PDB file of C-alpha atoms and ligand atoms in Angstrom:
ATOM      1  CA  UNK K   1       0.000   0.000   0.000  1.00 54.00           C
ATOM      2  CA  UNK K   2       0.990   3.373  -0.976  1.00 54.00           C
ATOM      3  CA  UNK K   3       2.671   5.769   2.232  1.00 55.00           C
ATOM      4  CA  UNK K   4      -0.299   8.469   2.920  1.00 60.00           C
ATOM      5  CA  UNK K   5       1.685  11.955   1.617  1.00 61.00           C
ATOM      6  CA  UNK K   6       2.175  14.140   4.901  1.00 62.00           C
ATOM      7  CA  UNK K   7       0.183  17.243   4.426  1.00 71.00           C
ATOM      8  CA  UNK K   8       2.518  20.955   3.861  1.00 81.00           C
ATOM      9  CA  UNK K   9       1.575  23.296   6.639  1.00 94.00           C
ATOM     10  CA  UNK K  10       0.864  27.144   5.868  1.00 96.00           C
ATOM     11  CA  UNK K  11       1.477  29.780   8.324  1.00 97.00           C
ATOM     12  CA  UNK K  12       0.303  33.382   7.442  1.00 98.00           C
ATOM     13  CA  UNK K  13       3.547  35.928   7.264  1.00 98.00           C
ATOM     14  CA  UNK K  14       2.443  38.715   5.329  1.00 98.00           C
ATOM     15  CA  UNK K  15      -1.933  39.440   5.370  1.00 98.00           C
ATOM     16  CA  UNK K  16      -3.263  40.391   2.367  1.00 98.00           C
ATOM     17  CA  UNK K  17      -4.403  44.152   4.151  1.00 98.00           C
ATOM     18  CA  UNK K  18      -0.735  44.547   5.064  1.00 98.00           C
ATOM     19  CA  UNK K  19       0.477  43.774   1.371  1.00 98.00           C
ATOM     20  CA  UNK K  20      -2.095  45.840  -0.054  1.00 98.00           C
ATOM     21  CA  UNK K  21      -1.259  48.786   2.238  1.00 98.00           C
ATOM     22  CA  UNK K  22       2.425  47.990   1.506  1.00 98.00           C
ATOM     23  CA  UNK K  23       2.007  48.147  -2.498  1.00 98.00           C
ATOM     24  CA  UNK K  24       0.165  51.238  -2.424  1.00 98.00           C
ATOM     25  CA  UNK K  25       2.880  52.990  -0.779  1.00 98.00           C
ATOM     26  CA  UNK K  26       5.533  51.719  -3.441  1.00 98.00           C
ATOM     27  CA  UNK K  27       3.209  53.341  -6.284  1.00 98.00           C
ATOM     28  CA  UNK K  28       3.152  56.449  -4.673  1.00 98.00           C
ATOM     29  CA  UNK K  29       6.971  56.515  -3.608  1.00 98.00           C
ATOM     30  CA  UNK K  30       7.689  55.385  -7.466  1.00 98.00           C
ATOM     31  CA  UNK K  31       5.198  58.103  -8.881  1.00 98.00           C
ATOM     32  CA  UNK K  32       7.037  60.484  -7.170  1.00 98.00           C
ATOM     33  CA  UNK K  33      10.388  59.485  -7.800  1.00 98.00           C
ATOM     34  CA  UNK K  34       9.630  59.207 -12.035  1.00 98.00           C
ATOM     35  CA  UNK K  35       7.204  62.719 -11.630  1.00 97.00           C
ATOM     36  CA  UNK K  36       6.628  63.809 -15.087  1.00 95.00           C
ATOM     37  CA  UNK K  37       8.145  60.979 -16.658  1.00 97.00           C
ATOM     38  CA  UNK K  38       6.884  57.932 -18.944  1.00 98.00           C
ATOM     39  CA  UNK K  39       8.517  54.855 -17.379  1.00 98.00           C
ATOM     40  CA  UNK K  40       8.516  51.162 -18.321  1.00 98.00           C
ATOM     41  CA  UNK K  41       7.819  47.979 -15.824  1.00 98.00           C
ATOM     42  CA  UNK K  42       9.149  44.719 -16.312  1.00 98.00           C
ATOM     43  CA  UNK K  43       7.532  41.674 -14.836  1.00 98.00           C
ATOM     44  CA  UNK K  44       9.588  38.866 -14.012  1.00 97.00           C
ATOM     45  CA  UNK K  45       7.452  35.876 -14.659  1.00 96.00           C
ATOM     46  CA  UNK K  46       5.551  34.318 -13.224  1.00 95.00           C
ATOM     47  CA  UNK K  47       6.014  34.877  -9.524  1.00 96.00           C
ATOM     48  CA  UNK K  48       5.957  38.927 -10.020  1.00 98.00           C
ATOM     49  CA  UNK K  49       2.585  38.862 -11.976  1.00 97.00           C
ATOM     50  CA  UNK K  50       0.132  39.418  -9.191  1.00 98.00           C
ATOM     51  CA  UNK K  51       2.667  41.920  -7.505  1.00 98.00           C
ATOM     52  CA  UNK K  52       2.924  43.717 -10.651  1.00 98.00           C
ATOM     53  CA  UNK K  53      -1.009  43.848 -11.551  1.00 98.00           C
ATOM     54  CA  UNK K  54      -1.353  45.742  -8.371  1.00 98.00           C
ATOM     55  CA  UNK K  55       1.508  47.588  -8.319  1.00 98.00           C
ATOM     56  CA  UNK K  56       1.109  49.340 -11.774  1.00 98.00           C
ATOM     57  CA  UNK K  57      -2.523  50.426 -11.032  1.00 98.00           C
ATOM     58  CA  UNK K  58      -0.954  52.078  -8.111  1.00 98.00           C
ATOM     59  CA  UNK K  59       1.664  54.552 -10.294  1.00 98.00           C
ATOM     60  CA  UNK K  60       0.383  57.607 -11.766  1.00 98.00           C
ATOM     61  CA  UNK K  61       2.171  57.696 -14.258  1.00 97.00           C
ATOM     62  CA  UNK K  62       2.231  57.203 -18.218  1.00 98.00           C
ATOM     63  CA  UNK K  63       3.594  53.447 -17.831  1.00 98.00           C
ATOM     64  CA  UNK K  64       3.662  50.776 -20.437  1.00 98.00           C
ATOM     65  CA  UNK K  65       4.537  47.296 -19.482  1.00 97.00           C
ATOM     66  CA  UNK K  66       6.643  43.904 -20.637  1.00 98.00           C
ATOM     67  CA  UNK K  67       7.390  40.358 -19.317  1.00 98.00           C
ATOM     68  CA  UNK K  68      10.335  38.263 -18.913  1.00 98.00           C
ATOM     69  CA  UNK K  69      11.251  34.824 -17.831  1.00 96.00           C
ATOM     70  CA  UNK K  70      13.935  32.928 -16.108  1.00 94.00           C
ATOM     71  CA  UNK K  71      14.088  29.261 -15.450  1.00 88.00           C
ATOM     72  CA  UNK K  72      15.999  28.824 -12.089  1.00 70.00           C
ATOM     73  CA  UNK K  73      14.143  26.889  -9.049  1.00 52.00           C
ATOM     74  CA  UNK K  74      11.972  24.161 -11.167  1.00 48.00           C
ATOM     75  CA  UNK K  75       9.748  21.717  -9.128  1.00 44.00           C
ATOM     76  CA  UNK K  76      12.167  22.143  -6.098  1.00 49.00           C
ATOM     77  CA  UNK K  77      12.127  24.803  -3.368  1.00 49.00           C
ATOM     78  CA  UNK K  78      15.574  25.238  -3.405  1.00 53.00           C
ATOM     79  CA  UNK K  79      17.681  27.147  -6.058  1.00 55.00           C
ATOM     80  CA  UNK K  80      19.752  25.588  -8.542  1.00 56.00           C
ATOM     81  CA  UNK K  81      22.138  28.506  -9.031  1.00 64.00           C
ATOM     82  CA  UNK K  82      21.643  28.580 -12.774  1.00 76.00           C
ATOM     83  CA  UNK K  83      19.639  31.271 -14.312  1.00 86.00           C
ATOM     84  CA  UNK K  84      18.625  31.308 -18.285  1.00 89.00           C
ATOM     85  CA  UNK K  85      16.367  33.522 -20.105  1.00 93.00           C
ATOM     86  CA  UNK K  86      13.223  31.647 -20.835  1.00 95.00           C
ATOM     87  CA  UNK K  87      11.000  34.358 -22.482  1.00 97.00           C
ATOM     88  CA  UNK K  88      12.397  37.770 -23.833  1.00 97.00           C
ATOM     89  CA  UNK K  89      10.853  40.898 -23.913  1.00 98.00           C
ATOM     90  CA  UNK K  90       8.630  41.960 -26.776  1.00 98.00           C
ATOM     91  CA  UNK K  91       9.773  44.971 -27.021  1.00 97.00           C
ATOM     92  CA  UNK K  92      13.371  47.250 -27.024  1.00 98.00           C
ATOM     93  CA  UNK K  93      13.576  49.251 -23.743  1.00 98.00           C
ATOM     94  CA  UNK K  94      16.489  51.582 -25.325  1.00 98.00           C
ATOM     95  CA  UNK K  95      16.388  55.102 -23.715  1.00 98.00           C
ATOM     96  CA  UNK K  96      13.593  54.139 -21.443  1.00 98.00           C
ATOM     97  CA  UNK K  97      13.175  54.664 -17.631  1.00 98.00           C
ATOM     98  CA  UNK K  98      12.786  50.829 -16.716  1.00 98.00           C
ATOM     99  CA  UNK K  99      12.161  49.275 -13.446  1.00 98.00           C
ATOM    100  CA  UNK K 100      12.113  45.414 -13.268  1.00 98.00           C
ATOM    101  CA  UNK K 101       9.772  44.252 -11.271  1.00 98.00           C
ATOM    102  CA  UNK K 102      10.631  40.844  -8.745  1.00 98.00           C
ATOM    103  CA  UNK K 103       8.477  38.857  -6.587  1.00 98.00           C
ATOM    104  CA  UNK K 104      11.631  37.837  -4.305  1.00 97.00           C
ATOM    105  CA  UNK K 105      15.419  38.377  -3.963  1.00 95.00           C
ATOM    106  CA  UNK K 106      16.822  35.589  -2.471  1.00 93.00           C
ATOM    107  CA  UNK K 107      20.727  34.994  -3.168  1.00 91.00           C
ATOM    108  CA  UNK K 108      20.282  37.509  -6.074  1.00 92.00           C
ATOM    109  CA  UNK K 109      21.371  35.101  -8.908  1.00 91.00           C
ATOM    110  CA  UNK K 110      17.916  36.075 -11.016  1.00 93.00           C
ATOM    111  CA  UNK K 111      18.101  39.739 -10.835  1.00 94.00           C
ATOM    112  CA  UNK K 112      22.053  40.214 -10.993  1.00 93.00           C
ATOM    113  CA  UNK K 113      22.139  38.229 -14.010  1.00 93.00           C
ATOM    114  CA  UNK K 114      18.711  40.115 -15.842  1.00 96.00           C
ATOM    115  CA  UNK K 115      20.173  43.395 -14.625  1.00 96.00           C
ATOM    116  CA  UNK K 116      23.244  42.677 -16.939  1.00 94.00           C
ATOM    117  CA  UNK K 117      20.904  41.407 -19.662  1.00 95.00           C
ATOM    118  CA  UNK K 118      18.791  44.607 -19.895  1.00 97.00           C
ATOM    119  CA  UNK K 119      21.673  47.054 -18.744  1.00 97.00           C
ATOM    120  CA  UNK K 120      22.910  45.794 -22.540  1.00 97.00           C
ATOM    121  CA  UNK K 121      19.945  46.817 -24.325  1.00 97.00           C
ATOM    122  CA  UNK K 122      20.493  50.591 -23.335  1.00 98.00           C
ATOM    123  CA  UNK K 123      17.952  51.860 -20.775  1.00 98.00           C
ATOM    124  CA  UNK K 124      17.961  55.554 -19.936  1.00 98.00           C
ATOM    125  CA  UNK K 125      17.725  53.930 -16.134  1.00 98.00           C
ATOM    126  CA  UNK K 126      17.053  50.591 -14.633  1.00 98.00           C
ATOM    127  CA  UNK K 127      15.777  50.282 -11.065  1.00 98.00           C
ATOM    128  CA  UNK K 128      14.635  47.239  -9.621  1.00 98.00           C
ATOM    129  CA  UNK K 129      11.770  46.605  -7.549  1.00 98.00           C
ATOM    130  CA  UNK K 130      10.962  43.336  -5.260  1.00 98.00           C
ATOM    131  CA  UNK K 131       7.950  42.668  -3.151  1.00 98.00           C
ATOM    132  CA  UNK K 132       9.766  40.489  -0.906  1.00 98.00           C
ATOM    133  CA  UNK K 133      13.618  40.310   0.015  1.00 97.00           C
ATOM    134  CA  UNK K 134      15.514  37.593   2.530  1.00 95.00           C
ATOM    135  CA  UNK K 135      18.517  39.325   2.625  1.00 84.00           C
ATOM    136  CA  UNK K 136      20.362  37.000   4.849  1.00 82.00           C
ATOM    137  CA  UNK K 137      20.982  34.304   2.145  1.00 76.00           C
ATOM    138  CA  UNK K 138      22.148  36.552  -0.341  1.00 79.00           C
ATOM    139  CA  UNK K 139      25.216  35.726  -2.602  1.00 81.00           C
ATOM    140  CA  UNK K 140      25.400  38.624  -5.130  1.00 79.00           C
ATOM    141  CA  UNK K 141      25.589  42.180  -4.414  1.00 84.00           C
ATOM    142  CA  UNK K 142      22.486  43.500  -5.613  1.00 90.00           C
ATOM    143  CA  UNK K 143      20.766  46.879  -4.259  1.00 92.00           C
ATOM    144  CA  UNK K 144      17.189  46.770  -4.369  1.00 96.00           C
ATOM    145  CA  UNK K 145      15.892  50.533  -5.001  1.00 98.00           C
ATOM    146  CA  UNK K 146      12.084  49.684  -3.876  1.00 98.00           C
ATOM    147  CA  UNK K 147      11.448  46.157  -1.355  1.00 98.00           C
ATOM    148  CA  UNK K 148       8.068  45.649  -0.025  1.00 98.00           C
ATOM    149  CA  UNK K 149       9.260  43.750   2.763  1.00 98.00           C
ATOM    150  CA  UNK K 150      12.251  42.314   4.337  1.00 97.00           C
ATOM    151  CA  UNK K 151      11.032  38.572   5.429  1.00 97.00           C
ATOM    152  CA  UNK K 152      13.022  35.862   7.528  1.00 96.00           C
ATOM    153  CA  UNK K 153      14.946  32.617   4.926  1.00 94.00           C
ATOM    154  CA  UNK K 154      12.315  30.492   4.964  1.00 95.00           C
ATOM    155  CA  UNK K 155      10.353  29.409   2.261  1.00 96.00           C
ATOM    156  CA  UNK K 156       7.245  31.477   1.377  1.00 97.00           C
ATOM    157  CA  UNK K 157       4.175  30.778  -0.939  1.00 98.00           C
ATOM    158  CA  UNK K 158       1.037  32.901  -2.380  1.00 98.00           C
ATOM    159  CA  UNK K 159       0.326  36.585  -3.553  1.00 98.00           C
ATOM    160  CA  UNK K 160       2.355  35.122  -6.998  1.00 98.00           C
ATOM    161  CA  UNK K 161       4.549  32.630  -5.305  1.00 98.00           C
ATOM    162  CA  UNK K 162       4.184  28.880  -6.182  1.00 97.00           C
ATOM    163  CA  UNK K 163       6.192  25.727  -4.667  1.00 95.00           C
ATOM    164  CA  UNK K 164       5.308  23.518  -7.733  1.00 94.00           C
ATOM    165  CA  UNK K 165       3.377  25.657  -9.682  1.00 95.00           C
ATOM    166  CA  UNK K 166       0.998  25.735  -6.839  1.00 96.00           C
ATOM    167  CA  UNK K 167      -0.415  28.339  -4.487  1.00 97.00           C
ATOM    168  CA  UNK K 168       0.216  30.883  -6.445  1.00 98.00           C
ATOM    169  CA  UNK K 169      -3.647  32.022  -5.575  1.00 98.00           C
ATOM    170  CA  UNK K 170      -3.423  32.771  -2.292  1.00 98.00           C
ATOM    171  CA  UNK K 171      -3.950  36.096  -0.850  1.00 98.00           C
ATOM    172  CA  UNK K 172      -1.639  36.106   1.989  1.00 98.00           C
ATOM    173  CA  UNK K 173       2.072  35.433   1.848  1.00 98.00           C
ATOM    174  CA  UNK K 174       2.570  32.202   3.603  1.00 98.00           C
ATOM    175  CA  UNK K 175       5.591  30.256   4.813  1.00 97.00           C
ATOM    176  CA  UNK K 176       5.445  26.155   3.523  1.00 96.00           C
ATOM    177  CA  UNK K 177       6.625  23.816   5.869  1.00 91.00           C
ATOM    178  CA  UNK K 178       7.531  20.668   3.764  1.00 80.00           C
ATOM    179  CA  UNK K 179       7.515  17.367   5.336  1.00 77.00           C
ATOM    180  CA  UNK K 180      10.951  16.544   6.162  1.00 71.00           C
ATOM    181  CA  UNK K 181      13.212  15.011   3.535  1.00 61.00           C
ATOM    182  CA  UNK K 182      11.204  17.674   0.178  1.00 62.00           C
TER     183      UNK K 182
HETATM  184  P1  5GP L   1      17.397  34.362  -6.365  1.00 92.16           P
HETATM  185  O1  5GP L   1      17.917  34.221  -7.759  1.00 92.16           O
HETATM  186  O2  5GP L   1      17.445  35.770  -5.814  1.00 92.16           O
HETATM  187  O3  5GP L   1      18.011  33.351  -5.426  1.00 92.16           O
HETATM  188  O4  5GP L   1      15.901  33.909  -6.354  1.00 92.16           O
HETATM  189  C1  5GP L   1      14.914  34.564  -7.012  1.00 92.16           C
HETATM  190  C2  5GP L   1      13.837  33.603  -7.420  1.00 92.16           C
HETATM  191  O5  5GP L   1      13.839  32.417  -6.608  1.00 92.16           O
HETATM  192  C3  5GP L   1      12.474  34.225  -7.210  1.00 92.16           C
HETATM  193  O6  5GP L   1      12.063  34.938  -8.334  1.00 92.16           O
HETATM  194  C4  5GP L   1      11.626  33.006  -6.926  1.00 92.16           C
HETATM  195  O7  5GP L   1      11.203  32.444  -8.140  1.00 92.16           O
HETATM  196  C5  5GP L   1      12.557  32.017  -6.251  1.00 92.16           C
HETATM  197  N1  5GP L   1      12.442  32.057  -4.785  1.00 92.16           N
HETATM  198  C6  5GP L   1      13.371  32.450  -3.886  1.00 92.16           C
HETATM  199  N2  5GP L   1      12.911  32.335  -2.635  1.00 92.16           N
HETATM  200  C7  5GP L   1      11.648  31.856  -2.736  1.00 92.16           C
HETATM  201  C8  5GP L   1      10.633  31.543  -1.779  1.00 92.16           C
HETATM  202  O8  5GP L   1      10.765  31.685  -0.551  1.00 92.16           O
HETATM  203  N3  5GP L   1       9.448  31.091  -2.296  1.00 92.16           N
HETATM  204  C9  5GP L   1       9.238  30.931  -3.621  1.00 92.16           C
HETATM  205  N4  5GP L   1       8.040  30.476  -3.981  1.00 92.16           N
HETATM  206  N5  5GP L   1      10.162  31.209  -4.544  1.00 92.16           N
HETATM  207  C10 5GP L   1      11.359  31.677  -4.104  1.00 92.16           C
END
């Protein structure tokens, strides 16, 4: 007979009121900052894409949008160090104001190595933007200009963040407690 599979425990971090206050003050701090200015957001797919929904109806701003994808963690929750372009952008973001748009900064392999990407294709500036950020596990030197919120290394799920392509609905920001030896 097949082992019954233990059940993964949630337990709420980040509320959904607290994320919602939190992303409203980013767009106002980012309107500010770009005042006057047309400025481009890209979404790092597809943990940033709920973030990002949110966040740009937040900016008052004239502010067009793009997507791009990385492959790094896979089916596992922890990272594999590589990073590869998965999906470009669809557009050229020469002599733009950019800001990429994260849903976590973890070691900072995925944004140190798209920062060099698009810092190639010419932007008038690049910022970089991350809901969440563990900054205690971090490997590369990278300077977030906007963080939602600094959060403990653990592993965290919902608001755009999957384990597995799953939970990715949730409204809260959770931290996933695997059964020992996932
Ligand atoms: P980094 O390259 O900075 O180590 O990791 C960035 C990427 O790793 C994020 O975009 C996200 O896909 C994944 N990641 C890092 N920490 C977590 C986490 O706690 N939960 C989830 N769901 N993904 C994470």
């Amino acid at each position: 007979m097949k082992p019954a599979r233990e059940p993964e425990h949630l337990r709420t971090l980040l509320r959904r009121n607290a994320i919602e206050r939190r992303v409203r003050q980013l767009g106002r701090q980012i309107t500010a900052d770009f005042r006057g200015q047309r400025l481009h957001l890209i979404g790092v797919l597809k943990g940033a894409s709920i973030f990002l929904s949110d966040l740009i109806r937040e900016i008052r701003l004239e502010v067009s949008l793009d997507f791009i994808a990385v492959a790094s963690y896979g089916q596992s929750s922890r990272s594999s160090g590589q990073v590869r372009l998965t999906k470009d952008l669809d557009n050229s973001i020469e002599g733009l104001h950019t800001i990429l748009v994260e849903d976590i900064l973890d070691t900072g392999l995925t944004i140190a190595y798209l920062q060099r990407v698009l810092l190639q294709r010419k932007p008038r500036s690049l910022r970089v933007a991350t809901l969440l950020s563990k900054a205690a596990t971090r490997v590369k030197q990278v300077r977030p200009d906007y963080v939602g919120f600094e959060i403990p290394n653990e592993f965290v799920v919902g608001y755009g963040l999957d384990y597995a392509e799953r939970y990715r609905n949730l409204r809260d920001i959770c931290v996933l407690q695997l059964p020992a030896g996932r």
